[in-house]
Coordinates of C-alpha atoms in Angstrom, one line a residue:
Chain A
X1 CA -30.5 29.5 63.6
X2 CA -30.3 26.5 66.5
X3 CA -28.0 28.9 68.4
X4 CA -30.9 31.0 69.1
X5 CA -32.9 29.6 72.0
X6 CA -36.8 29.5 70.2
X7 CA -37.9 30.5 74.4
X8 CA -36.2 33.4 73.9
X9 CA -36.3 34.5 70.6
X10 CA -41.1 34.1 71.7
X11 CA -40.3 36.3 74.3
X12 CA -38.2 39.0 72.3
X13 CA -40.3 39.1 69.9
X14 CA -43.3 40.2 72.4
X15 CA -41.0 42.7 73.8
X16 CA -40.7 44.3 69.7
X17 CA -37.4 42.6 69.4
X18 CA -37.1 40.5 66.6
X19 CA -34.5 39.0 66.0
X20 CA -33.9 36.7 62.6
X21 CA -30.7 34.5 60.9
X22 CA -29.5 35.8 57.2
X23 CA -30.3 31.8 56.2
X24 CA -33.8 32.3 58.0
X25 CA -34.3 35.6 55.9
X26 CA -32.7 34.5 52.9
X27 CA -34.9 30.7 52.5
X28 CA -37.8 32.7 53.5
X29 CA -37.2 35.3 50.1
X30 CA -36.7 32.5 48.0
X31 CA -39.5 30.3 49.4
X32 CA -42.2 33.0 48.8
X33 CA -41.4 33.6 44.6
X34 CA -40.5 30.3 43.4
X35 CA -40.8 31.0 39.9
X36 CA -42.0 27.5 37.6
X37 CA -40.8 27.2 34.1
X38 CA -43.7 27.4 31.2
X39 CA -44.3 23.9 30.0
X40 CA -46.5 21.4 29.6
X41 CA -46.7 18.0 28.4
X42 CA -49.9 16.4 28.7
X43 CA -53.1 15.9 30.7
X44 CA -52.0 17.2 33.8
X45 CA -50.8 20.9 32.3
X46 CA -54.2 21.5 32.1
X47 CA -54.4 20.9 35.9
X48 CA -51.3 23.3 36.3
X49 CA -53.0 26.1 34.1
X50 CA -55.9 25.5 36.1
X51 CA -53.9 25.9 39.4
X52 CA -52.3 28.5 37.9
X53 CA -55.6 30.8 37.4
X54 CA -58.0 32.3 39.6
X55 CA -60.2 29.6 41.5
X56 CA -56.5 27.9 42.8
X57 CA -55.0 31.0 42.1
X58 CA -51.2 29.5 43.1
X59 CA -50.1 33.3 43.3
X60 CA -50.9 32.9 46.6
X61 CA -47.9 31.1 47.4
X62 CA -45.8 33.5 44.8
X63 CA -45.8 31.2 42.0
X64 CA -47.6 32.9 39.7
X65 CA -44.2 34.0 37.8
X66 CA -44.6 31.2 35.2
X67 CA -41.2 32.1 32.9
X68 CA -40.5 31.2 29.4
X69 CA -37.4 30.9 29.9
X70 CA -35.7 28.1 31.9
X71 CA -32.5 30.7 32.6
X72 CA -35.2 32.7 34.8
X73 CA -37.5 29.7 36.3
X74 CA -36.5 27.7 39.8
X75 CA -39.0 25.5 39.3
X76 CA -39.5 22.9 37.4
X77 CA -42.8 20.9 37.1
X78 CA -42.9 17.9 34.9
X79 CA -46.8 17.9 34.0
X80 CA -47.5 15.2 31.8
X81 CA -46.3 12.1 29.8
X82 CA -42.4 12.1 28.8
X83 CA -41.7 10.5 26.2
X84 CA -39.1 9.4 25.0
X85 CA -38.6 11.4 22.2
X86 CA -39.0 14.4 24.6
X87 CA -36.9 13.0 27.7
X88 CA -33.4 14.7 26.0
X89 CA -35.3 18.1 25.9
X90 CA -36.8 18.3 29.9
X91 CA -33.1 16.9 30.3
X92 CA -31.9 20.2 28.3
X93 CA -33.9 22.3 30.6
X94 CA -33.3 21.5 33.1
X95 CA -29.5 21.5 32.7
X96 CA -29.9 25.4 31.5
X97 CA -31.8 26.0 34.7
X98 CA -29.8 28.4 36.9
X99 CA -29.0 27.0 40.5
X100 CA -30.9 26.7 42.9
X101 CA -34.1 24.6 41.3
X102 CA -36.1 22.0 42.1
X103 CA -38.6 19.7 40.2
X104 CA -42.2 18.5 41.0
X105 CA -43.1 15.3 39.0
X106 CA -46.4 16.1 38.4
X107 CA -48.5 13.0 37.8
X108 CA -48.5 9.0 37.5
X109 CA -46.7 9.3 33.7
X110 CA -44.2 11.7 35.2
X111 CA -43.4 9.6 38.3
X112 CA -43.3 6.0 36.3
X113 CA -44.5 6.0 32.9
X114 CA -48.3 5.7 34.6
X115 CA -51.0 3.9 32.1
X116 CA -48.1 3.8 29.5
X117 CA -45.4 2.3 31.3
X118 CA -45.8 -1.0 29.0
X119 CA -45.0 1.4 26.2
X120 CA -41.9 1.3 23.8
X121 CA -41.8 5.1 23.4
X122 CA -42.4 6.2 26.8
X123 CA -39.5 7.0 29.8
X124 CA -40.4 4.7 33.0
X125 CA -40.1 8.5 35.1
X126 CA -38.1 11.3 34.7
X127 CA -35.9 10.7 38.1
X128 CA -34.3 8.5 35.8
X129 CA -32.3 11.6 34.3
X130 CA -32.9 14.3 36.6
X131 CA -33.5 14.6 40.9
X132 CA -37.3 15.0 41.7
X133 CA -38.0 17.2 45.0
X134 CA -41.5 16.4 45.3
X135 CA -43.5 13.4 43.3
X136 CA -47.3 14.1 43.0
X137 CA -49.5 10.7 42.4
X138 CA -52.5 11.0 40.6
X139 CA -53.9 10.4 36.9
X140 CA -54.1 13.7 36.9
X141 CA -53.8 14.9 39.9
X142 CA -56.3 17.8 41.1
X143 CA -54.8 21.3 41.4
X144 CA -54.8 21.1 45.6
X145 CA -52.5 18.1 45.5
X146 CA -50.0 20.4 43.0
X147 CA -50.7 23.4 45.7
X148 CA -49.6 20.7 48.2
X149 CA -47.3 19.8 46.6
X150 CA -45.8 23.4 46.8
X151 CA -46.5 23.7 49.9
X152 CA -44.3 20.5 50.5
X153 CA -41.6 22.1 48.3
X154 CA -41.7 25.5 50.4
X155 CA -41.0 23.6 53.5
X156 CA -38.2 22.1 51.9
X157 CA -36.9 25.3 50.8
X158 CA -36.9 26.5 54.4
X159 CA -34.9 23.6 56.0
X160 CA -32.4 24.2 53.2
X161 CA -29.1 25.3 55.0
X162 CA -26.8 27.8 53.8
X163 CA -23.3 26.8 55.7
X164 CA -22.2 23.3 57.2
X165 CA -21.9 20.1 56.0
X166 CA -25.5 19.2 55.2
X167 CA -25.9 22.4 53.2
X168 CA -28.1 22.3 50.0
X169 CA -26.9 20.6 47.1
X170 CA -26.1 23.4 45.1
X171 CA -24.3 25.1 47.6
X172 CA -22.0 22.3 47.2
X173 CA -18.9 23.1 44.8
X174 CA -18.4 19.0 44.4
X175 CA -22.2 18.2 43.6
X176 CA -23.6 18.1 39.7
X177 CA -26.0 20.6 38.4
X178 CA -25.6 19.5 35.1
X179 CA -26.8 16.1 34.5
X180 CA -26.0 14.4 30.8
X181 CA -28.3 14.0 28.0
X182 CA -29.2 11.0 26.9
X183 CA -28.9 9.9 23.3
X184 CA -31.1 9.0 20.6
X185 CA -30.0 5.2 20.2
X186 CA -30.9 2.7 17.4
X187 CA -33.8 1.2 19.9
X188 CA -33.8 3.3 23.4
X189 CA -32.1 6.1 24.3
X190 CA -28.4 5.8 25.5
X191 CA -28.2 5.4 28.6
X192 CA -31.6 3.9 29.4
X193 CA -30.9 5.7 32.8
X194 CA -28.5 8.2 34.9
X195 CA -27.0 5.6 37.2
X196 CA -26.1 8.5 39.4
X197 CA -29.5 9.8 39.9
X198 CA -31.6 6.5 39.6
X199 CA -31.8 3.2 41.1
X200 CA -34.4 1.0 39.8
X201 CA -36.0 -1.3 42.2
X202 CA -34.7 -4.4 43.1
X203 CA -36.1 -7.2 41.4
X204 CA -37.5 -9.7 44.4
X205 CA -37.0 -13.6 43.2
X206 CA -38.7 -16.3 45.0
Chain B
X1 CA -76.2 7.8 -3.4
X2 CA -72.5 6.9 -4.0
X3 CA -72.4 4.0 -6.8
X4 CA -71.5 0.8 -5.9
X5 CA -68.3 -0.8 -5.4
X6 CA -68.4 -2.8 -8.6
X7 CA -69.5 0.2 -10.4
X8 CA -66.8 2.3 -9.2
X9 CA -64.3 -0.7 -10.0
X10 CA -65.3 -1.0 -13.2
X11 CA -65.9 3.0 -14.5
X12 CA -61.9 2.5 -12.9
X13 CA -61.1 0.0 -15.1
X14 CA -62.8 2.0 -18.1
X15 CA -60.4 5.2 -17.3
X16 CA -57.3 3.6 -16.5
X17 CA -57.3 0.3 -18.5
X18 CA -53.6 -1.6 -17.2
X19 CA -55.5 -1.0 -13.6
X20 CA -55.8 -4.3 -12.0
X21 CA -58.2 -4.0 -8.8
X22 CA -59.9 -6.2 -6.6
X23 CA -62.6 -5.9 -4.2
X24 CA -61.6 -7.1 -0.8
X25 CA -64.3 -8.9 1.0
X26 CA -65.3 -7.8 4.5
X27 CA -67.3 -10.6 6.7
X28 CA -68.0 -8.3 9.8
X29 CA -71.2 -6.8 9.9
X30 CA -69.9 -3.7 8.9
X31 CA -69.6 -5.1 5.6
X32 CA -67.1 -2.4 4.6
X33 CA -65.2 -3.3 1.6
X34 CA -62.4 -2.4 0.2
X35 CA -60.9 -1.6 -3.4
X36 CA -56.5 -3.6 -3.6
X37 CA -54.9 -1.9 -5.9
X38 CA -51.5 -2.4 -8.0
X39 CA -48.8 -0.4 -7.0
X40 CA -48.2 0.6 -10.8
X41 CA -50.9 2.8 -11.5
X42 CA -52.5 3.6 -7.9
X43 CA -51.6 6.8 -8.5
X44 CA -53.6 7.1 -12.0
X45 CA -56.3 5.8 -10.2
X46 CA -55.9 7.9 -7.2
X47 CA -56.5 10.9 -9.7
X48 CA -60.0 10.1 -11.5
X49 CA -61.2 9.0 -7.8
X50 CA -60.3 12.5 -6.8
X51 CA -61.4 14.5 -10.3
X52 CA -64.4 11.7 -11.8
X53 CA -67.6 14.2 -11.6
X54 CA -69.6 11.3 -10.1
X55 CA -67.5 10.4 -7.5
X56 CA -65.2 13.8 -6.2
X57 CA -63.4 12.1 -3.3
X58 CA -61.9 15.5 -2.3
X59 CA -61.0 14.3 1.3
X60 CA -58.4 11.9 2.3
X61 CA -59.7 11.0 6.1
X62 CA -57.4 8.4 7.0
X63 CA -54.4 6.5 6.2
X64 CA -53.2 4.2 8.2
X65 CA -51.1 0.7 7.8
X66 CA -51.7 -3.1 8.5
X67 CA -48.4 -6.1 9.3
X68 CA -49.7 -9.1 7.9
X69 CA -47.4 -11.9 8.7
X70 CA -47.0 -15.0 6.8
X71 CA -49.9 -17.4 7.6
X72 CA -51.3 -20.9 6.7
X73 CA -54.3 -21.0 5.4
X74 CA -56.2 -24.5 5.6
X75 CA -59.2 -25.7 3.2
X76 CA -61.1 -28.7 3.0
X77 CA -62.2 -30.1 0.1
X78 CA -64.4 -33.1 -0.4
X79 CA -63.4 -35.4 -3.3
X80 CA -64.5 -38.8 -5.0
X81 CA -62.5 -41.4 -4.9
X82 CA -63.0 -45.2 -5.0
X83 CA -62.0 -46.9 -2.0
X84 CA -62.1 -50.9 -2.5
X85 CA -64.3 -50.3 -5.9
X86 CA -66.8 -48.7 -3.7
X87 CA -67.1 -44.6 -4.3
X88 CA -66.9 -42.4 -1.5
X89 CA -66.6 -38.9 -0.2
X90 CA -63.2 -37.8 1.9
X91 CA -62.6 -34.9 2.7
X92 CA -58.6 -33.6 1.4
X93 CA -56.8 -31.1 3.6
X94 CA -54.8 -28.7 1.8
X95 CA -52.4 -26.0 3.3
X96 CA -51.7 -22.8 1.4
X97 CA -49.1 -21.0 2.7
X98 CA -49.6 -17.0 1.9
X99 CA -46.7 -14.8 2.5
X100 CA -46.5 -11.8 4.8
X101 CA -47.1 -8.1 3.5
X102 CA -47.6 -4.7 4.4
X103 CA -50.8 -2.8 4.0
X104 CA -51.9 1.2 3.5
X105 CA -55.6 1.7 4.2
X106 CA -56.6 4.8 2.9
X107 CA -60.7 6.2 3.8
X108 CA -61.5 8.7 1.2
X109 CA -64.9 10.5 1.2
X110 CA -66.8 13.4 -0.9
X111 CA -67.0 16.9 1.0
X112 CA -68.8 18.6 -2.2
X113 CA -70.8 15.3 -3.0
X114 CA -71.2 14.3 0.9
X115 CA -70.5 10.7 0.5
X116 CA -68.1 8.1 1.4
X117 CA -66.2 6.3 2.1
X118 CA -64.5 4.6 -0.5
X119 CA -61.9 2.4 1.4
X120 CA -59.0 1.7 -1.3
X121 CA -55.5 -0.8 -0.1
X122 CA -51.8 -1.1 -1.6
X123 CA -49.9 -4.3 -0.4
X124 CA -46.2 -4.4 -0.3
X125 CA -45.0 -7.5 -1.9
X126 CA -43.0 -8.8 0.9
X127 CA -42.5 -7.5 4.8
X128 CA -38.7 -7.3 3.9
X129 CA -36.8 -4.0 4.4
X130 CA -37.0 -1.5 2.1
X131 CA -40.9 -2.5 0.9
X132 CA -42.4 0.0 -1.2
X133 CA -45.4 1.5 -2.0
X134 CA -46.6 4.8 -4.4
X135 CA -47.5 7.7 -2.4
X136 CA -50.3 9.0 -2.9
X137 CA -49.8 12.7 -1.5
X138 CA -49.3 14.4 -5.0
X139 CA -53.3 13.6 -5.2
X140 CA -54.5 14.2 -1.7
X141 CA -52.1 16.3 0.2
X142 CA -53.5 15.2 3.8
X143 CA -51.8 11.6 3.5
X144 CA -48.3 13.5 3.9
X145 CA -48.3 13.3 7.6
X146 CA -50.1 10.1 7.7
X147 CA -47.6 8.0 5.2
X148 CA -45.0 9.8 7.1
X149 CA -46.3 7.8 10.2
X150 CA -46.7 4.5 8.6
X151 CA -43.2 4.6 7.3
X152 CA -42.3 5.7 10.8
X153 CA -43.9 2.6 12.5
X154 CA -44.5 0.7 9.5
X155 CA -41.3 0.7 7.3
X156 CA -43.0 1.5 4.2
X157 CA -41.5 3.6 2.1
X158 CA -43.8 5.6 -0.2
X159 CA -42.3 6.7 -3.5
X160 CA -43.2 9.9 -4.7
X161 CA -43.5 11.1 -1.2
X162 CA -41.8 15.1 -1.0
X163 CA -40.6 14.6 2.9
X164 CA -40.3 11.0 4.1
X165 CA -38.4 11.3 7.2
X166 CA -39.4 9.4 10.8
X167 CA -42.3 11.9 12.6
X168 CA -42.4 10.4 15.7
X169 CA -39.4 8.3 16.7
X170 CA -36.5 9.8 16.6
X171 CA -34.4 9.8 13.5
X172 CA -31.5 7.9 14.9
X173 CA -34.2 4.6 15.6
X174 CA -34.1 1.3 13.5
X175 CA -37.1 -0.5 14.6
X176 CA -40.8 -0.5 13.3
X177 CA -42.7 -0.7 16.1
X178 CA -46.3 -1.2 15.5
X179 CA -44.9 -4.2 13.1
X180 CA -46.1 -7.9 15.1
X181 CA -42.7 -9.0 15.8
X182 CA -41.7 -5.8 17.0
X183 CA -39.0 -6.8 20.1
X184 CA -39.0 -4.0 22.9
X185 CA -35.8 -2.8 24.8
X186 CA -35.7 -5.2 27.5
X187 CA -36.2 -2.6 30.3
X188 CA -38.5 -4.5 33.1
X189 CA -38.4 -3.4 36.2
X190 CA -40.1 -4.6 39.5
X191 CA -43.9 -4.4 39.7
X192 CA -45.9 -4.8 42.9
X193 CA -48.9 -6.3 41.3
X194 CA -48.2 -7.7 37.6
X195 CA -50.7 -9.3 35.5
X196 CA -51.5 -10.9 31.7
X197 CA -48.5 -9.4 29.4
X198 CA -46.9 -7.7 32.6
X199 CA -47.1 -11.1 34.5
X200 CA -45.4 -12.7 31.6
X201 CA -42.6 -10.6 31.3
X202 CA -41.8 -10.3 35.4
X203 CA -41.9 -14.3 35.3
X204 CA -38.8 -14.6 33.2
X205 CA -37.5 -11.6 35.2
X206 CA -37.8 -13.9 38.0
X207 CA -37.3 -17.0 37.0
X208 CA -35.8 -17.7 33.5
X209 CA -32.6 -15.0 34.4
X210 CA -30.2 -15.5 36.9
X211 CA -27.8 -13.3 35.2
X212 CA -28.4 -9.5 35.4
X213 CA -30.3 -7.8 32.9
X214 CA -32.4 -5.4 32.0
X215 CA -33.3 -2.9 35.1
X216 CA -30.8 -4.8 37.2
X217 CA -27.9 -4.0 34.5
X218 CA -28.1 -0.5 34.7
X219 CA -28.0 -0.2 38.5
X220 CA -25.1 -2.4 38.3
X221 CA -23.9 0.2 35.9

C-alpha cells in the first residue's frame, strides 16, 4: 500500500476512482467481524455480556458473533480470574483456535493475578502461556474500555501486513501457533511459565 | 425454643450410651458453643440429631475445617509452701504442651422446627498424614461437597465418604493449603510498591538471594 502516493490516491478518489490494495481490502474484511470465543471466567464476563448487549451494543464493531466454539472464534478475551486449575484449559483454547487470533486480557486478574496475585492457586497473568494483543486495566473494567480495547485491536488488525518481512505472525511458516500446556505438578503447574512468551520483570536489588 | 446445650448433650448420651461428648467453651461474645465428639460413634449421633422429634436438624449449613498446631499452654498456680519456716504464697508456672490436630465444624439447623444451630466438632488425633475422621454424608447429604473441600485443603480424610477425590486443586497436587504451615511455590516476582507480607517476601528477593530463583529462574530458563 506505501507504493501508492496517499496525494494521489485523495484526488482519485474525488475523480470516482478508487483505487485499493488486496492487504488493504483483505485487513479491512477481517477487522470488521472479529468473532470472540464464548467464555467467561469471572467478574469481568459480566462486563463483556454487558458490552456485548444492547446499551454497548459491540455489534457495532462486528463483534457480536460470540462462537461456542474456539475452531470458529478469532478472538479471544480472557475476562476474569485464571486460575490455576483453569490456566491448562484457556491454554487448550487457545491452541485449537484457528490462525489468525488475537487475545484481549480483560482485567487486573487476567493481566497479573490482580487482588489475588498473593494467592497459591492463581496464575500471575495469562501472557505467561499465551501472547496478549491488547491488556485492559481495571477491577473490572467498564464495557467502553473493552470497546476500546477493540478498537485498539482493529487498528492492529489493519497494520497487519500480508507480504515482507514484518508480516503478521501467523503468516510466518517458522513462528508457533501452538503454544504447550502446562502440567498439573505436585505444587504449581509445570512449567510455572512459557519462557518463550514470558519474561518476568527484573528483580531491581539495591 | 431449641433445648439447651446440656440438654441436648445429655438426651445424646441417653440414645447413644458409648457417646463421649463435650461441650466446647466459646469466650467471644457470641457465646456460640460447640458439642466434640468421638470419632467412634459421631455417626450414631449424627442420626438421632437428624431423626430426634425434638430436635429435627434436617439441614447441614456448613462444614468447614480448622489446623490447630501444636501449642504451649501456660498456667499459674498459686501454692503454699514454707519458705524459712514462714508460709507463703508463690505462684508455680507450669507448661502443658497440647498437640496439634485437625478440626471439622459442622452448623446444623432445623428447617421443619426453625431452629439452630447446633455447632457439633470431630478432632483428628494428630495433624500427620493420613488423619481421619467419619463422614458424616450418609446422614446429611449436603456435607459431600463440603468434606470433599476440607480433605482438599485440609487433608482429612473422611471415612464413609462415597466420592473423596480433591474438588478444587487439581488431582496431581500434594499440598494442603489452607493448613498454617502451608509453604507456597516460591514464584515472587518484582513489585513496584510492596508492603506487610509482600514487603517481606520482596526483602529476601532482594537481599537474602544472590543466587537466582524463583521469577528470575524461569527467565533464565
Amino acid at each position: 500500500m506505501s507504493e501508492i502516493d496517499e496525494k494521489l490516491r485523495t484526488e482519485l478518489q474525488r475523480q470516482g476512482v478508487w483505487v485499493t490494495s488486496m492487504q488493504e481490502l483483505y485487513n479491512w474484511g477481517r477487522k470488521n467481524s472479529i468473532w470472540p470465543l464464548q467464555f467467561g471466567l469471572a467478574c469481568c464476563a459480566i462486563e463483556m455480556i454487558a458490552t456485548a448487549a444492547s446499551r454497548y451494543d459491540i455489534a457495532r464493531f462486528g463483534g457480536e458473533v460470540f462462537r461456542p466454539s474456539p475452531r470458529q472464534a478469532d478472538l479471544m478475551i480472557v475476562a476474569g480470574t485464571v486460575t490455576k486449575k483453569m490456566a491448562p484449559q484457556i491454554v487448550r483454547l487457545y491452541n485449537q483456535m484457528a490462525d489468525p487470533k488475537y487475545v484481549i486480557a480483560m482485567g487486573a486478574c487476567a493481566i497479573s493475578g490482580g487482588p489475588f496475585k498473593q494467592g497459591y492457586n492463581v496464575l500471575k497473568g495469562i501472557d505467561r502461556y499465551i501472547p496478549v494483543d491488547v491488556y485492559i486495566p481495571g477491577c473490572p473494567p467498564r464495557p467502553e474500555a473493552l470497546l476500546h480495547a477493540f478498537m485498539e485491536l482493529q487498528r492492529k488488525i489493519d497494520e497487519q501486513k500480508l507480504t515482507g518481512a514484518n508480516k503478521a505472525e501467523h503468516l510466518k511458516t517458522d513462528q508457533p501457533s501452538e503454544f504447550p500446556v502446562p502440567k498439573f505438578g505436585e505444587h504449581d503447574l509445570e512449567p510455572a511459565a512459557n519462557c518463550a512468551v514470558f519474561q518476568p520483570p527484573v528483580i531491581e536489588r539495591t | 425454643m431449641m433445648e439447651s446445650l446440656d440438654q441436648i448433650k445429655s438426651r445424646i448420651e441417653g440414645a447413644v450410651p458409648e457417646a463421649k461428648i463435650e461441650i466446647v467453651q466459646n469466650g467471644s461474645p457470641s457465646q456460640q458453643q460447640s458439642l466434640l465428639l468421638d470419632s467412634e460413634h459421631a455417626l450414631a449421633i449424627g442420626k438421632f440429631l437428624r431423626d430426634d422429634p425434638a430436635l429435627r436438624l434436617d439441614f447441614c449449613s456448613n462444614v468447614t475445617g480448622v489446623d490447630w498446631l501444636d501449642r504451649i499452654v501456660k498456667k499459674t498456680i498459686k501454692i503454699k509452701t514454707a519458705v524459712d519456716g514462714v508460709e507463703k504464697e508463690v505462684d508455680q508456672t507450669t507448661e502443658e504442651k497440647i498437640p496439634g490436630y485437625l478440626e471439622a465444624v459442622y452448623h446444623f439447623y432445623s428447617i421443619a422446627l426453625k431452629h439452630g444451630p447446633v455447632i457439633i466438632r470431630m478432632r483428628t488425633a494428630d495433624r500427620a498424614e493420613g488423619a481421619r475422621l467419619p463422614s458424616l454424608t450418609p446422614v446429611w447429604r449436603s456435607a459431600e461437597f463440603q468434606e470433599r473441600e476440607i480433605f482438599d485443603l485440609y487433608g482429612i480424610r473422611f471415612d464413609g465418604h462415597p466420592d473423596l477425590r480433591r474438588i478444587l486443586m487439581w488431582d496431581e497436587f500434594e499440598d494442603y493449603p489452607m493448613r498454617k504451615d502451608y509453604v507456597q511455590p516460591d514464584d515472587f516476582e518484582w513489585e513496584p510498591t510492596p508492603h506487610d507480607e509482600v514487603l517481606a517476601r520482596a526483602k529476601q528477593h532482594y537481599t537474602l538471594r544472590p543466587e537466582l530463583d524463583g521469577a528470575e529462574a524461569l527467565r533464565k530458563g
